[in-house]
JSON list of C-alpha atoms and ligand atoms in Angstrom, two decimals:
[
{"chain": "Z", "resi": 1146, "resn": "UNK", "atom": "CA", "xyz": [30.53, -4.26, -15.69]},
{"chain": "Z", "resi": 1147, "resn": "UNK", "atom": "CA", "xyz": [32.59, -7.06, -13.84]},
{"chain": "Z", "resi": 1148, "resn": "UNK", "atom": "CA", "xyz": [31.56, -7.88, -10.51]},
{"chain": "Z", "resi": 1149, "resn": "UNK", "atom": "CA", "xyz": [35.09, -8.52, -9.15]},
{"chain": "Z", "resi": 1150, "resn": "UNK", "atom": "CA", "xyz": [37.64, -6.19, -10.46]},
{"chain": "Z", "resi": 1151, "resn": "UNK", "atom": "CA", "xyz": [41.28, -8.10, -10.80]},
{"chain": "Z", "resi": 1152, "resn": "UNK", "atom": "CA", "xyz": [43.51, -4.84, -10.51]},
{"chain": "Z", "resi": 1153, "resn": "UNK", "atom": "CA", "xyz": [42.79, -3.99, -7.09]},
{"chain": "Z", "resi": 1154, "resn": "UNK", "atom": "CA", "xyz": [41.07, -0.99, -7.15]},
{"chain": "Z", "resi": 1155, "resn": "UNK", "atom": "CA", "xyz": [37.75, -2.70, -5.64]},
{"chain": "Z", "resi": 1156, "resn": "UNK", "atom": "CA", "xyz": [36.87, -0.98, -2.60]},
{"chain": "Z", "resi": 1157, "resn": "UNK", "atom": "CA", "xyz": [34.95, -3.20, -1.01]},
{"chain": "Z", "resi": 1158, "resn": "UNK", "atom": "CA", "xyz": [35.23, -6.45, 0.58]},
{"chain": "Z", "resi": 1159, "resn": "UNK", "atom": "CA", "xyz": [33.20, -9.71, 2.05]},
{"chain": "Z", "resi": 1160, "resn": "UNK", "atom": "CA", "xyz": [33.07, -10.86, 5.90]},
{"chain": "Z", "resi": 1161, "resn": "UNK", "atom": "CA", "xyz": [30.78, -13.86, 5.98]},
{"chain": "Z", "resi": 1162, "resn": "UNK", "atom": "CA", "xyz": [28.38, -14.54, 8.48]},
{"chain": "Z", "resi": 1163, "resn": "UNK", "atom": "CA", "xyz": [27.27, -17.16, 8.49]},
{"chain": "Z", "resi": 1164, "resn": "UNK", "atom": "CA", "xyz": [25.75, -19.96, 5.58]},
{"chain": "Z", "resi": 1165, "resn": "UNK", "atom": "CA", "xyz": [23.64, -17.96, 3.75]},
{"chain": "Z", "resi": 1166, "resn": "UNK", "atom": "CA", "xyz": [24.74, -14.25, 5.44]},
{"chain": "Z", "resi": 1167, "resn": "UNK", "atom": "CA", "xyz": [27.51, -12.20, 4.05]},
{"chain": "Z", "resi": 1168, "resn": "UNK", "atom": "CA", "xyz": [28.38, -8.59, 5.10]},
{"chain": "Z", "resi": 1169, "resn": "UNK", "atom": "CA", "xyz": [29.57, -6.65, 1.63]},
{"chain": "Z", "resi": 1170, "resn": "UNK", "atom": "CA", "xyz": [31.67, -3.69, 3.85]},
{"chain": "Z", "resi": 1171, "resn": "UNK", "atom": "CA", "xyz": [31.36, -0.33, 2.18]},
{"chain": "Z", "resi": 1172, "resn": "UNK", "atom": "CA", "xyz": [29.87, -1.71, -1.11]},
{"chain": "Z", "resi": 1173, "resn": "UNK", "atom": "CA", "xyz": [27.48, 1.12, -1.73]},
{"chain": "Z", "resi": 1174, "resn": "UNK", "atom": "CA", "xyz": [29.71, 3.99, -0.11]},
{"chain": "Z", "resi": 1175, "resn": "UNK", "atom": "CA", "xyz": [30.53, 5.41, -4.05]},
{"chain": "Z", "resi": 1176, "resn": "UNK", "atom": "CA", "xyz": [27.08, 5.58, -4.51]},
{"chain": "Z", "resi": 1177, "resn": "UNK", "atom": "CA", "xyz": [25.58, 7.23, -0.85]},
{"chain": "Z", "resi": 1178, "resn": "UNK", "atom": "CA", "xyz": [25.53, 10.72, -2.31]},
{"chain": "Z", "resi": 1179, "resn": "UNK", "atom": "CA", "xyz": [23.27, 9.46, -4.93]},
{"chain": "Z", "resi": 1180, "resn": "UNK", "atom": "CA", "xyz": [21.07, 7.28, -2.92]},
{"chain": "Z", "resi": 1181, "resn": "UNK", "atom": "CA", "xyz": [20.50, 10.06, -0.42]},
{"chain": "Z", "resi": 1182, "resn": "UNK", "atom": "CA", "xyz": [19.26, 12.37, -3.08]},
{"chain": "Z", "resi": 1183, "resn": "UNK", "atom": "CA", "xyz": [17.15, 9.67, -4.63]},
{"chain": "Z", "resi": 1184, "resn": "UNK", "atom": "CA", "xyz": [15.66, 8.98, -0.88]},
{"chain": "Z", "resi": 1185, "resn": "UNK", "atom": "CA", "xyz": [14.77, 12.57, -0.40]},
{"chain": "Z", "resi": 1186, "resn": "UNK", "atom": "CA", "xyz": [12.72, 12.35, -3.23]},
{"chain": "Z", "resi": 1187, "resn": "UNK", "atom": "CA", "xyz": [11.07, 9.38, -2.50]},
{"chain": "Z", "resi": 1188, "resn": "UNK", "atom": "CA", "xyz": [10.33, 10.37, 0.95]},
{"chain": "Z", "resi": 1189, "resn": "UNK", "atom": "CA", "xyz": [8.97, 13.87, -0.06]},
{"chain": "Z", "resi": 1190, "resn": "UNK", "atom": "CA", "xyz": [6.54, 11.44, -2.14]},
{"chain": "Z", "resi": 1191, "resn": "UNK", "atom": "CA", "xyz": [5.77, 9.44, 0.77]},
{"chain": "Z", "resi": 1192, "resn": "UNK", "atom": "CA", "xyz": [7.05, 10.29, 4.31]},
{"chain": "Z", "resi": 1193, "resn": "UNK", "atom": "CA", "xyz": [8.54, 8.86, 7.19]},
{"chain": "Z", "resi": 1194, "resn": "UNK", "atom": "CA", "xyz": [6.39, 7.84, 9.90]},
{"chain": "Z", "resi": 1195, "resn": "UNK", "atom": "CA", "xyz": [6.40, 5.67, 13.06]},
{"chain": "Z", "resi": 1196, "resn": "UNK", "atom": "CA", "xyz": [3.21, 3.10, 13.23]},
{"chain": "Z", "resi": 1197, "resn": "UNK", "atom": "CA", "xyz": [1.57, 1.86, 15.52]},
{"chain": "Z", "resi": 1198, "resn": "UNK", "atom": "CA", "xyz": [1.98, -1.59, 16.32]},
{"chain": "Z", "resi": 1199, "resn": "UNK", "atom": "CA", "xyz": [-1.01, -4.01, 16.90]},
{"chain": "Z", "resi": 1200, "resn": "UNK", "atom": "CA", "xyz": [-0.40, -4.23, 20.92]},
{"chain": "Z", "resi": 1201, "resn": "UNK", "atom": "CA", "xyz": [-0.74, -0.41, 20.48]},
{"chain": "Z", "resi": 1202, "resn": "UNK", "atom": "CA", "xyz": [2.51, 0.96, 21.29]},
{"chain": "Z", "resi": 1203, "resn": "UNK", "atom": "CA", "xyz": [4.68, 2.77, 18.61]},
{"chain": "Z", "resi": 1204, "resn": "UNK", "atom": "CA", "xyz": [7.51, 2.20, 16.36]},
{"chain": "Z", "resi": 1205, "resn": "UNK", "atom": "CA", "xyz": [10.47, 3.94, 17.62]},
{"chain": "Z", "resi": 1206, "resn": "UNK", "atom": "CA", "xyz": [12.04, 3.61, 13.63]},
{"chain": "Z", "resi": 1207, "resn": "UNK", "atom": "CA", "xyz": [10.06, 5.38, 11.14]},
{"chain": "Z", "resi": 1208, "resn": "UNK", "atom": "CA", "xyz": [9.41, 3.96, 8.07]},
{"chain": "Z", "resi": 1209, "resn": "UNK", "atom": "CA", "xyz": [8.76, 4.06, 4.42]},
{"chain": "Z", "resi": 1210, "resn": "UNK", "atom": "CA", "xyz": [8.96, 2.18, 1.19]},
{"chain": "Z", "resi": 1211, "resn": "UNK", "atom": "CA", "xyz": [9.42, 1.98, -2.58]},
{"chain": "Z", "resi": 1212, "resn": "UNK", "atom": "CA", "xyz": [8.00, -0.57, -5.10]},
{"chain": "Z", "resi": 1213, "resn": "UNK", "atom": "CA", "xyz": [5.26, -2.51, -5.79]},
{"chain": "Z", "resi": 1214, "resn": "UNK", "atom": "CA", "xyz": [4.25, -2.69, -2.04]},
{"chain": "Z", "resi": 1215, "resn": "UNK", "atom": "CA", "xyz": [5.03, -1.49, 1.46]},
{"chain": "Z", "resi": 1216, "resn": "UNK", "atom": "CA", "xyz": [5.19, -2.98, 5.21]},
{"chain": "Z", "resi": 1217, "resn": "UNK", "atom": "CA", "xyz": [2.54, -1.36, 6.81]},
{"chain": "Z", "resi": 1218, "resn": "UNK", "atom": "CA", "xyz": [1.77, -1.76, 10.59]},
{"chain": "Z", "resi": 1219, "resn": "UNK", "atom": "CA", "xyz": [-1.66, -0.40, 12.96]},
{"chain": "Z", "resi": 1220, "resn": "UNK", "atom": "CA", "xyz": [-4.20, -1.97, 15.68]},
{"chain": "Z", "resi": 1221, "resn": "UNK", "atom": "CA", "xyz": [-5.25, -4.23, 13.09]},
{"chain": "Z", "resi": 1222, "resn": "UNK", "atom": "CA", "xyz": [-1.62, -6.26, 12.52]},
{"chain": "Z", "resi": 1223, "resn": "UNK", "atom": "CA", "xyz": [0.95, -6.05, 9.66]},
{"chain": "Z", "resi": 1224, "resn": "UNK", "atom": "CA", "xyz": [1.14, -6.81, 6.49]},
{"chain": "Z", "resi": 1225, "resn": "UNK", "atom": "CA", "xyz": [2.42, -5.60, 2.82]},
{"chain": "Z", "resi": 1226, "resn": "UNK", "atom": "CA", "xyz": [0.02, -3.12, 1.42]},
{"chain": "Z", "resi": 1227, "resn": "UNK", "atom": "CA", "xyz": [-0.09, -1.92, -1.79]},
{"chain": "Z", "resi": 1228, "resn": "UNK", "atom": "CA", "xyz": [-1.29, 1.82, -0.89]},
{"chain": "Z", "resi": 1229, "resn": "UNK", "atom": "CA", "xyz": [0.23, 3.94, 1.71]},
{"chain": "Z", "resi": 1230, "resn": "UNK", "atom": "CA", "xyz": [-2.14, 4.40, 4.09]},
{"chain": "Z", "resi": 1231, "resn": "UNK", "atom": "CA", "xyz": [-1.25, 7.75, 5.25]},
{"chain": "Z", "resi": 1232, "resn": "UNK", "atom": "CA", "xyz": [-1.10, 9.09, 1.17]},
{"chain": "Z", "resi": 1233, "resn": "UNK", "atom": "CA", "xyz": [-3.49, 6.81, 0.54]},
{"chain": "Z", "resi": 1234, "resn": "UNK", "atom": "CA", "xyz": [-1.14, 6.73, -3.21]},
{"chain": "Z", "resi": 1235, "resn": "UNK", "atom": "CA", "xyz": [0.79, 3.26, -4.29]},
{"chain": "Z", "resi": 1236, "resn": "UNK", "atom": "CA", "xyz": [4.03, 3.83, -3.29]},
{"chain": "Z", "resi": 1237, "resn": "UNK", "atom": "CA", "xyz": [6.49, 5.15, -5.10]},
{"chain": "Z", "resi": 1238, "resn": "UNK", "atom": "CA", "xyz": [7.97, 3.58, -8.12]},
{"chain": "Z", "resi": 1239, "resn": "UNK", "atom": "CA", "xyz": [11.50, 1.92, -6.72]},
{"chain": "Z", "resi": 1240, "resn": "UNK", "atom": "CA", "xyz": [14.17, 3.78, -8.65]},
{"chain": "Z", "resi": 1241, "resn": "UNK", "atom": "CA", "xyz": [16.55, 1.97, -10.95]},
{"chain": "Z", "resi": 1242, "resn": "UNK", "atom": "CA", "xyz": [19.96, 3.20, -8.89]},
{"chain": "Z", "resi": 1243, "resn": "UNK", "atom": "CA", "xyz": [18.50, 1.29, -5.92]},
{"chain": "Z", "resi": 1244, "resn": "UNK", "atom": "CA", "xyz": [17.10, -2.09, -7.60]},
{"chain": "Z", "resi": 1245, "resn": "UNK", "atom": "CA", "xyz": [20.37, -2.32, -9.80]},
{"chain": "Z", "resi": 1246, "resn": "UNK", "atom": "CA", "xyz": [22.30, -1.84, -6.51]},
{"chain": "Z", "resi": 1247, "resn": "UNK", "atom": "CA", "xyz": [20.36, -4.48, -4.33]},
{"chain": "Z", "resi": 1248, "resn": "UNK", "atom": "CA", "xyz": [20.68, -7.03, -7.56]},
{"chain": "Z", "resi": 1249, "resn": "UNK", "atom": "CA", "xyz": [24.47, -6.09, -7.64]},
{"chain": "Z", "resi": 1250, "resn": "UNK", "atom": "CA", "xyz": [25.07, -6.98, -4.45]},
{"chain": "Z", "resi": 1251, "resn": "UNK", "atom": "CA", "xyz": [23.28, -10.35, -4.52]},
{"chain": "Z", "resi": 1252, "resn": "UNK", "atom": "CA", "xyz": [25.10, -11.35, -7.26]},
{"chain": "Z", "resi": 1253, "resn": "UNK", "atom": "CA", "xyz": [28.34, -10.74, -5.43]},
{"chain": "Z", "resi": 1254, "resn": "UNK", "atom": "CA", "xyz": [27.02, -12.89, -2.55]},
{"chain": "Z", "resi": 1255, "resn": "UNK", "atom": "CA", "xyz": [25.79, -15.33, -4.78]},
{"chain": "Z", "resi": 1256, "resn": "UNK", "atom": "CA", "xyz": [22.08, -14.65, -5.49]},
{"chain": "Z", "resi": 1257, "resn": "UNK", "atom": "CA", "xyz": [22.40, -13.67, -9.30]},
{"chain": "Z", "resi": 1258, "resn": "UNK", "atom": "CA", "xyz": [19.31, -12.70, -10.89]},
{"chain": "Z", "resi": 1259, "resn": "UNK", "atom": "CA", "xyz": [17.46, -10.75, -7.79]},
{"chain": "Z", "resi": 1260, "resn": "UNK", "atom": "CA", "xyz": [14.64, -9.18, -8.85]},
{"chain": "Z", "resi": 1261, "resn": "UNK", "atom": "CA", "xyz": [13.33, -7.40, -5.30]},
{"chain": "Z", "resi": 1262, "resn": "UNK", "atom": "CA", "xyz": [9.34, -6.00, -5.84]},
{"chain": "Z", "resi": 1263, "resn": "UNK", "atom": "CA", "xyz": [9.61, -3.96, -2.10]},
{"chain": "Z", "resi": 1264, "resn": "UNK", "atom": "CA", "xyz": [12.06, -1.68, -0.91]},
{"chain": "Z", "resi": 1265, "resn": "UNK", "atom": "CA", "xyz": [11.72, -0.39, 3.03]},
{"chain": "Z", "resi": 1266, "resn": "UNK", "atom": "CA", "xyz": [12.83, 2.73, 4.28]},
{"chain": "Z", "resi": 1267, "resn": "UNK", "atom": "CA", "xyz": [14.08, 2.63, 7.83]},
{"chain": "Z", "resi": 1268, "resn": "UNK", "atom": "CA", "xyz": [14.66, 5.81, 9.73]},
{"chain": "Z", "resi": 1269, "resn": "UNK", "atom": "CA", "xyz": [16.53, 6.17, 12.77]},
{"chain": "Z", "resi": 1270, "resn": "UNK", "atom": "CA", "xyz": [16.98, 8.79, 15.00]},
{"chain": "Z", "resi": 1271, "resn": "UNK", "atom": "CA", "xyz": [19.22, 8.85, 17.93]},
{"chain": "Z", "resi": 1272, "resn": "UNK", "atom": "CA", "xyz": [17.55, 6.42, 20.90]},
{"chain": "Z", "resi": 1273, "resn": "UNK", "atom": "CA", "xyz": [15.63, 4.34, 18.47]},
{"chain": "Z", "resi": 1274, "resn": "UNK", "atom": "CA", "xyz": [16.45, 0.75, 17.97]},
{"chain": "Z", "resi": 1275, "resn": "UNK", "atom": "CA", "xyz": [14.48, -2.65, 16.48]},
{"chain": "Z", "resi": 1276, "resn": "UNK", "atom": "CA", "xyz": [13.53, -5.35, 18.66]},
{"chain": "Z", "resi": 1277, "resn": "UNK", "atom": "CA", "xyz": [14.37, -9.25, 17.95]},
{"chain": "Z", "resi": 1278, "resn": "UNK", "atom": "CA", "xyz": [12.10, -10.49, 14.94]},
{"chain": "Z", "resi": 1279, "resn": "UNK", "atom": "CA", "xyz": [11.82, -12.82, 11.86]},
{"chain": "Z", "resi": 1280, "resn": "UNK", "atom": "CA", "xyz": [10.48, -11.38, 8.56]},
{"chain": "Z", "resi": 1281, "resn": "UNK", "atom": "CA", "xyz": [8.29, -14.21, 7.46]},
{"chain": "Z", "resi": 1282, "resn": "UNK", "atom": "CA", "xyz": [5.44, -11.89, 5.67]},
{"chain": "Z", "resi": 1283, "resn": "UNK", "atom": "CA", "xyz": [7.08, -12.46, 2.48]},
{"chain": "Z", "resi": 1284, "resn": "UNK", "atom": "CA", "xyz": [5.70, -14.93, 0.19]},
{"chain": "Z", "resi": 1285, "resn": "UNK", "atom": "CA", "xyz": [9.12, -16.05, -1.36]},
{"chain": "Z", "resi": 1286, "resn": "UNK", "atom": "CA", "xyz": [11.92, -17.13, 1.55]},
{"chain": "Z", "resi": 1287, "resn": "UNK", "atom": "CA", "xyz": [14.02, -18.36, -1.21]},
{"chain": "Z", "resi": 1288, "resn": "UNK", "atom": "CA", "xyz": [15.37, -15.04, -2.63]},
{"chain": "Z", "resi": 1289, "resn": "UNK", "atom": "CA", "xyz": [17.68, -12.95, 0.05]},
{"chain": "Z", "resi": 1290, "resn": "UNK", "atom": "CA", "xyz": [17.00, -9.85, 1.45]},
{"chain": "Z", "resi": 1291, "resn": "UNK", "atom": "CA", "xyz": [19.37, -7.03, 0.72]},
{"chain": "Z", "resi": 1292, "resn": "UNK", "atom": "CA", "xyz": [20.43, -4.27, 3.52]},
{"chain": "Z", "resi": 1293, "resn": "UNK", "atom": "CA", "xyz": [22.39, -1.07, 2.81]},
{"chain": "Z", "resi": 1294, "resn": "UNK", "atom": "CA", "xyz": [23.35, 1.12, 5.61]},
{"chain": "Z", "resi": 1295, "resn": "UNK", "atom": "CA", "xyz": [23.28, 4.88, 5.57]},
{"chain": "Z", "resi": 1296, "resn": "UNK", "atom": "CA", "xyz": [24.39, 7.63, 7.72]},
{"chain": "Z", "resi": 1297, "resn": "UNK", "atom": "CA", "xyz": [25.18, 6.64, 11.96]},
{"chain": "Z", "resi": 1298, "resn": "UNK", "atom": "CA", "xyz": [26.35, 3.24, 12.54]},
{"chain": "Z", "resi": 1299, "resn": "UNK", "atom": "CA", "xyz": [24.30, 1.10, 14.65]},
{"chain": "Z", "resi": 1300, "resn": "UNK", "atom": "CA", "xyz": [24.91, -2.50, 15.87]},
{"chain": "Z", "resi": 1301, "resn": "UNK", "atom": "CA", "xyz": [22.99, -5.30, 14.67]},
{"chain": "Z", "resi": 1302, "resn": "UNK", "atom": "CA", "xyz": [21.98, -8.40, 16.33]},
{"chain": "Z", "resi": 1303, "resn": "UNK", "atom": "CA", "xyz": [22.02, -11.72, 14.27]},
{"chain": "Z", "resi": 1304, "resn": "UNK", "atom": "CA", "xyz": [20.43, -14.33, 16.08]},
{"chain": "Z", "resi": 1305, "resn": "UNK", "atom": "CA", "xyz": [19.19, -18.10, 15.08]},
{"chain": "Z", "resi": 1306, "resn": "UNK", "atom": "CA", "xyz": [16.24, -19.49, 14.11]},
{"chain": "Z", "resi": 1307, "resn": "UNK", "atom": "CA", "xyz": [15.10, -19.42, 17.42]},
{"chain": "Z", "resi": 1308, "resn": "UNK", "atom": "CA", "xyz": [14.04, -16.58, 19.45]},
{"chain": "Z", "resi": 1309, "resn": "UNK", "atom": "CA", "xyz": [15.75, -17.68, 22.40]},
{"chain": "Z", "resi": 1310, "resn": "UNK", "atom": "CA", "xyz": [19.54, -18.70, 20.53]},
{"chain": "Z", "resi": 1311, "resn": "UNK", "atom": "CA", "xyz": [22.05, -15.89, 21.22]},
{"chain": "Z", "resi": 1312, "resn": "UNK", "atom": "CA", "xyz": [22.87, -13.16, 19.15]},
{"chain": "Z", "resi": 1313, "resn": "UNK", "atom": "CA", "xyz": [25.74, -12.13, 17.69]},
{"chain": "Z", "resi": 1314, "resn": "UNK", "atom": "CA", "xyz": [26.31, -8.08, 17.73]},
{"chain": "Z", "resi": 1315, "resn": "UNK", "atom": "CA", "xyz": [27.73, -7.15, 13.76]},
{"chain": "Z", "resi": 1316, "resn": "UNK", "atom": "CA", "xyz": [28.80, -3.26, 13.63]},
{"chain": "Z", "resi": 1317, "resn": "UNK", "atom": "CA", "xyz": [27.07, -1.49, 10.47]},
{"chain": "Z", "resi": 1318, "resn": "UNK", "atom": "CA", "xyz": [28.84, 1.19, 9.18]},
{"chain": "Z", "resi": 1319, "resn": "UNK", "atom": "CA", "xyz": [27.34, 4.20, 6.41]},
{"chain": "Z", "resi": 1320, "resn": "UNK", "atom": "CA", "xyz": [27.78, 1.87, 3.29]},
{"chain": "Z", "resi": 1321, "resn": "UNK", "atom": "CA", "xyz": [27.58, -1.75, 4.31]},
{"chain": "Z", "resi": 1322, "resn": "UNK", "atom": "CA", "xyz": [25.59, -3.66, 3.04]},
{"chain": "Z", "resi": 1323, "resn": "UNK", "atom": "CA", "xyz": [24.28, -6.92, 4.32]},
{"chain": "Z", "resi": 1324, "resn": "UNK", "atom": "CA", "xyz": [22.87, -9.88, 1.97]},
{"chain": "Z", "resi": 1325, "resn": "UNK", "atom": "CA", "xyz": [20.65, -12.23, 3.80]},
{"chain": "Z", "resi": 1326, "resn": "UNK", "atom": "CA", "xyz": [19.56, -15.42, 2.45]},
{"chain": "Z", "resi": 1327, "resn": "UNK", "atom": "CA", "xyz": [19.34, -19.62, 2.27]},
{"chain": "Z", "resi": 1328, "resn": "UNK", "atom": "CA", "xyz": [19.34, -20.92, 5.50]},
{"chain": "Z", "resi": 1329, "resn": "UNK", "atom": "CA", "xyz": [19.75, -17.47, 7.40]},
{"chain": "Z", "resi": 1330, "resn": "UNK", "atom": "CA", "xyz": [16.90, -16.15, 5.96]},
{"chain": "Z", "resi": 1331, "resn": "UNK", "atom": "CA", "xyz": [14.47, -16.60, 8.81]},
{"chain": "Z", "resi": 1332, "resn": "UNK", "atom": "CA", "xyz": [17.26, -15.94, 11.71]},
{"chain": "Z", "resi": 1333, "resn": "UNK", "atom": "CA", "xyz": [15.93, -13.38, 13.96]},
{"chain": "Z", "resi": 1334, "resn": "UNK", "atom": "CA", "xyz": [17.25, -10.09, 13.90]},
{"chain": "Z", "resi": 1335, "resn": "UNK", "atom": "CA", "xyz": [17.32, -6.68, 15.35]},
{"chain": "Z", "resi": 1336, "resn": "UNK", "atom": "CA", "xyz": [19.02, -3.49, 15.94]},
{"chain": "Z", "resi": 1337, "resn": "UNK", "atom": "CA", "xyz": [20.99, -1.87, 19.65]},
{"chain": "Z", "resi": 1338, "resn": "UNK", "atom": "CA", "xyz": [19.82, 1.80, 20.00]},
{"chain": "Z", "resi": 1339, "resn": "UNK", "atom": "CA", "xyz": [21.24, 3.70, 17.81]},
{"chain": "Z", "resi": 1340, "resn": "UNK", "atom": "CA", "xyz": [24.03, 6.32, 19.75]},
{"chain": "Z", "resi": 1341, "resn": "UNK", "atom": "CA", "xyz": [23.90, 10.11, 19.61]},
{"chain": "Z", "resi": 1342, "resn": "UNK", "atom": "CA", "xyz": [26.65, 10.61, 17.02]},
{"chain": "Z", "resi": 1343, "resn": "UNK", "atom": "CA", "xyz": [26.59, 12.63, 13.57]},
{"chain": "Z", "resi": 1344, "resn": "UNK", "atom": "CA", "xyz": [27.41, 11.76, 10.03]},
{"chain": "Z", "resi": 1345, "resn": "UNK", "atom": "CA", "xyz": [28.01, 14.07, 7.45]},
{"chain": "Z", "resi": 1346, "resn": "UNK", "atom": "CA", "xyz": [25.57, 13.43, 4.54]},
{"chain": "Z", "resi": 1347, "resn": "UNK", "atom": "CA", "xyz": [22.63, 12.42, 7.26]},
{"chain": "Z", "resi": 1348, "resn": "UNK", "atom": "CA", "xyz": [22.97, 14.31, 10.69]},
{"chain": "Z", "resi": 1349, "resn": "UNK", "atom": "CA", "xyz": [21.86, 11.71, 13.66]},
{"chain": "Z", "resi": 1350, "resn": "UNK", "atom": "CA", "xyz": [20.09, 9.84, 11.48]},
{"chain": "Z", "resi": 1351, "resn": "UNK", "atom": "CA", "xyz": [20.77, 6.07, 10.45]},
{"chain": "Z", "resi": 1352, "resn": "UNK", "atom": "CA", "xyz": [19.04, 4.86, 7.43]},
{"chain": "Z", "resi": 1353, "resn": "UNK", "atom": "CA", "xyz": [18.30, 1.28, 6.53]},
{"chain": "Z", "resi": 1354, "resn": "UNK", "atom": "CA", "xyz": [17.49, 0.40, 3.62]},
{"chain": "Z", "resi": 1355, "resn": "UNK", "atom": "CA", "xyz": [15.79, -3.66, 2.64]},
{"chain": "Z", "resi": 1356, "resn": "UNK", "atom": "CA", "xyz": [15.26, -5.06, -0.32]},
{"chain": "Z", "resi": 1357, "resn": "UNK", "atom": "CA", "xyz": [12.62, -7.86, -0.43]},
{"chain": "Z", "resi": 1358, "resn": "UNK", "atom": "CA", "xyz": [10.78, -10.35, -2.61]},
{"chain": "Z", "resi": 1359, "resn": "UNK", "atom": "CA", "xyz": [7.78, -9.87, -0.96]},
{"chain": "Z", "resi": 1360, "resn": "UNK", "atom": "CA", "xyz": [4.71, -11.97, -4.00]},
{"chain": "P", "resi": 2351, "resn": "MD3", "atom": "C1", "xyz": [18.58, -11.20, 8.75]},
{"chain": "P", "resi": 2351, "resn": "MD3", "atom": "N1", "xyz": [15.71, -3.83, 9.50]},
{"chain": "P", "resi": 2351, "resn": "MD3", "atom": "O1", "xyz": [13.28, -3.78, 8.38]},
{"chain": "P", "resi": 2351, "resn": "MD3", "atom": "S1", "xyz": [18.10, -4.93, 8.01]},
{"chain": "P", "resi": 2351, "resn": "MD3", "atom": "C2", "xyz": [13.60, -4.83, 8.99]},
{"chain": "P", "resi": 2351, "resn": "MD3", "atom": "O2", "xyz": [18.73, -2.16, 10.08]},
{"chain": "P", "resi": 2351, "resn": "MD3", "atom": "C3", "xyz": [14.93, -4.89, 9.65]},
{"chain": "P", "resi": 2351, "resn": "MD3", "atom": "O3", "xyz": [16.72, -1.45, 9.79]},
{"chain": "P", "resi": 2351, "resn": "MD3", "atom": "C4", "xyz": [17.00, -3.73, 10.15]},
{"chain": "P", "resi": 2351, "resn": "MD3", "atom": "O4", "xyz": [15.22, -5.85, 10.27]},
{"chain": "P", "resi": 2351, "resn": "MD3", "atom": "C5", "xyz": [17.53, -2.35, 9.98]},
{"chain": "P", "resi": 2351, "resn": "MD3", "atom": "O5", "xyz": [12.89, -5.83, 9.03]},
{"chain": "P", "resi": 2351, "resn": "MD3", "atom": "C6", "xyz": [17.93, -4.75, 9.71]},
{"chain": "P", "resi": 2351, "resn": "MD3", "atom": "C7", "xyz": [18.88, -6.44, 7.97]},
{"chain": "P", "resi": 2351, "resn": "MD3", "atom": "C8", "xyz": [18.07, -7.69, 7.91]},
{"chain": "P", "resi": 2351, "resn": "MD3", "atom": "C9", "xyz": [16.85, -7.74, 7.31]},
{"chain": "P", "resi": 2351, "resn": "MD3", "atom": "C10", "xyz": [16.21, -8.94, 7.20]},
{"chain": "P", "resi": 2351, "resn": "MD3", "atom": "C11", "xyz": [16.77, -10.12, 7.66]},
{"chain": "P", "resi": 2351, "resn": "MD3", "atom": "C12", "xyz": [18.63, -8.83, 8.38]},
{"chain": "P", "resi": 2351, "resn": "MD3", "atom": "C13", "xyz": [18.00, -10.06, 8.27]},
{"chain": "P", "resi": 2351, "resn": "MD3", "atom": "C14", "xyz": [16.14, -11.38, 7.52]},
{"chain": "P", "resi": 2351, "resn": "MD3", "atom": "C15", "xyz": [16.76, -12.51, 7.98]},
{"chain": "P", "resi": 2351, "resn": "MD3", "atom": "C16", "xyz": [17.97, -12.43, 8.61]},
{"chain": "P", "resi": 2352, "resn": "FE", "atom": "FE1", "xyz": [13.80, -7.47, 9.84]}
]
């Protein structure tokens, strides 16, 4: 299938970021439906949760993951793991409608040839939100990480390299999707507390979903 159709019936479009950062607006909305049902299943398989951080406070987002490995947080630190702790099962295998859409839309932002090994699950409800951070736990910064938004729209902050630099506030909307990579891929980043609002296909829930080369 042709990345860019010619005859205008694409319905999607780019707004770059930055180097590195492009938002791909509504490039998964045909395919939401679909994804939702696939995350049901793969959260019946291995549920949502909130962890615990390591300065012992909690998560506000709950989380889970697909693929070879998942971000798992507690007392101890973080880190990808390999079994979910709380099934104490690898995690689910990542299904092919959600690795062929992540490699899609790096190849329309310029990455062709993404293989991602993780996907996370983010869930959140209304009130929770993501503070500034980096993802640096992945051993390979030189493939992008892929972000498709589900359900509420939050705001995300896009900051620089360093904590301190300003951020700039990007609106994410059910079926944008976000590819991060080159040199944005260590920018700091976060999400505003998510609203009270409702969406159709996911109630007050916003989902977030990342795609990662983690080994
Ligand atoms: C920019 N999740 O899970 S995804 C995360 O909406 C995370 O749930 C957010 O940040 C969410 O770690 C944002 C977008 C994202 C992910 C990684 C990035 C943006 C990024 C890495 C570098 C720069
Ligand atoms: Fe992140």
């Amino acid at each position: 299938m042709d990345l860019f159709s010619t005859d205008g019936t694409e319905s999607w479009w780019q707004e770059p970021i930055c180097p590195g950062a492009v938002v791909l607006r509504q490039f998964a909305t045909a395919a939401t439906t679909d994804i939702l049902t696939t995350l049901d299943g793969l959260i019946a398989d291995a549920p949502l949760r909130q962890m615990q951080t390591p300065g012992g406070g909690k998560m506000s987002a709950a989380l889970s993951a697909c693929g070879d490995y998942g971000w798992v947080s507690d007392r101890r630190g973080y880190r990808y793991a390999a079994i979910d702790p709380l099934t104490q099962q690898a995690w689910p295998e990542m299904p092919d409608l959600l690795s062929t859409l992540a490699a899609r839309a790096a190849a329309a932002a310029g990455y062709p040839h993404y293989s991602p090994d993780v996907c996370l699950i983010n869930c959140y409800e209304t009130g929770a939100k993501m503070g500034l951070h980096q993802d640096k736990d992945e051993l390979d910064f030189s493939a992008p990480i892929v972000s498709v938004s589900l359900g509420v729209p939050a705001n995300f902050q896009f900051g620089g390299a360093k904590r301190t630099d300003k951020p700039v506030k990007i609106p994410l909307q059910h079926g944008d999707v976000v590819v991060w990579g080159g040199p944005a891929r260590l920018n700091f980043h976060g999400v505003l507390t998510v609203r009270k609002a409702l969406h159709p296909l996911t109630g007050s829930r916003r989902f977030n979903l990342t795609f990662r080369k983690t080994h």
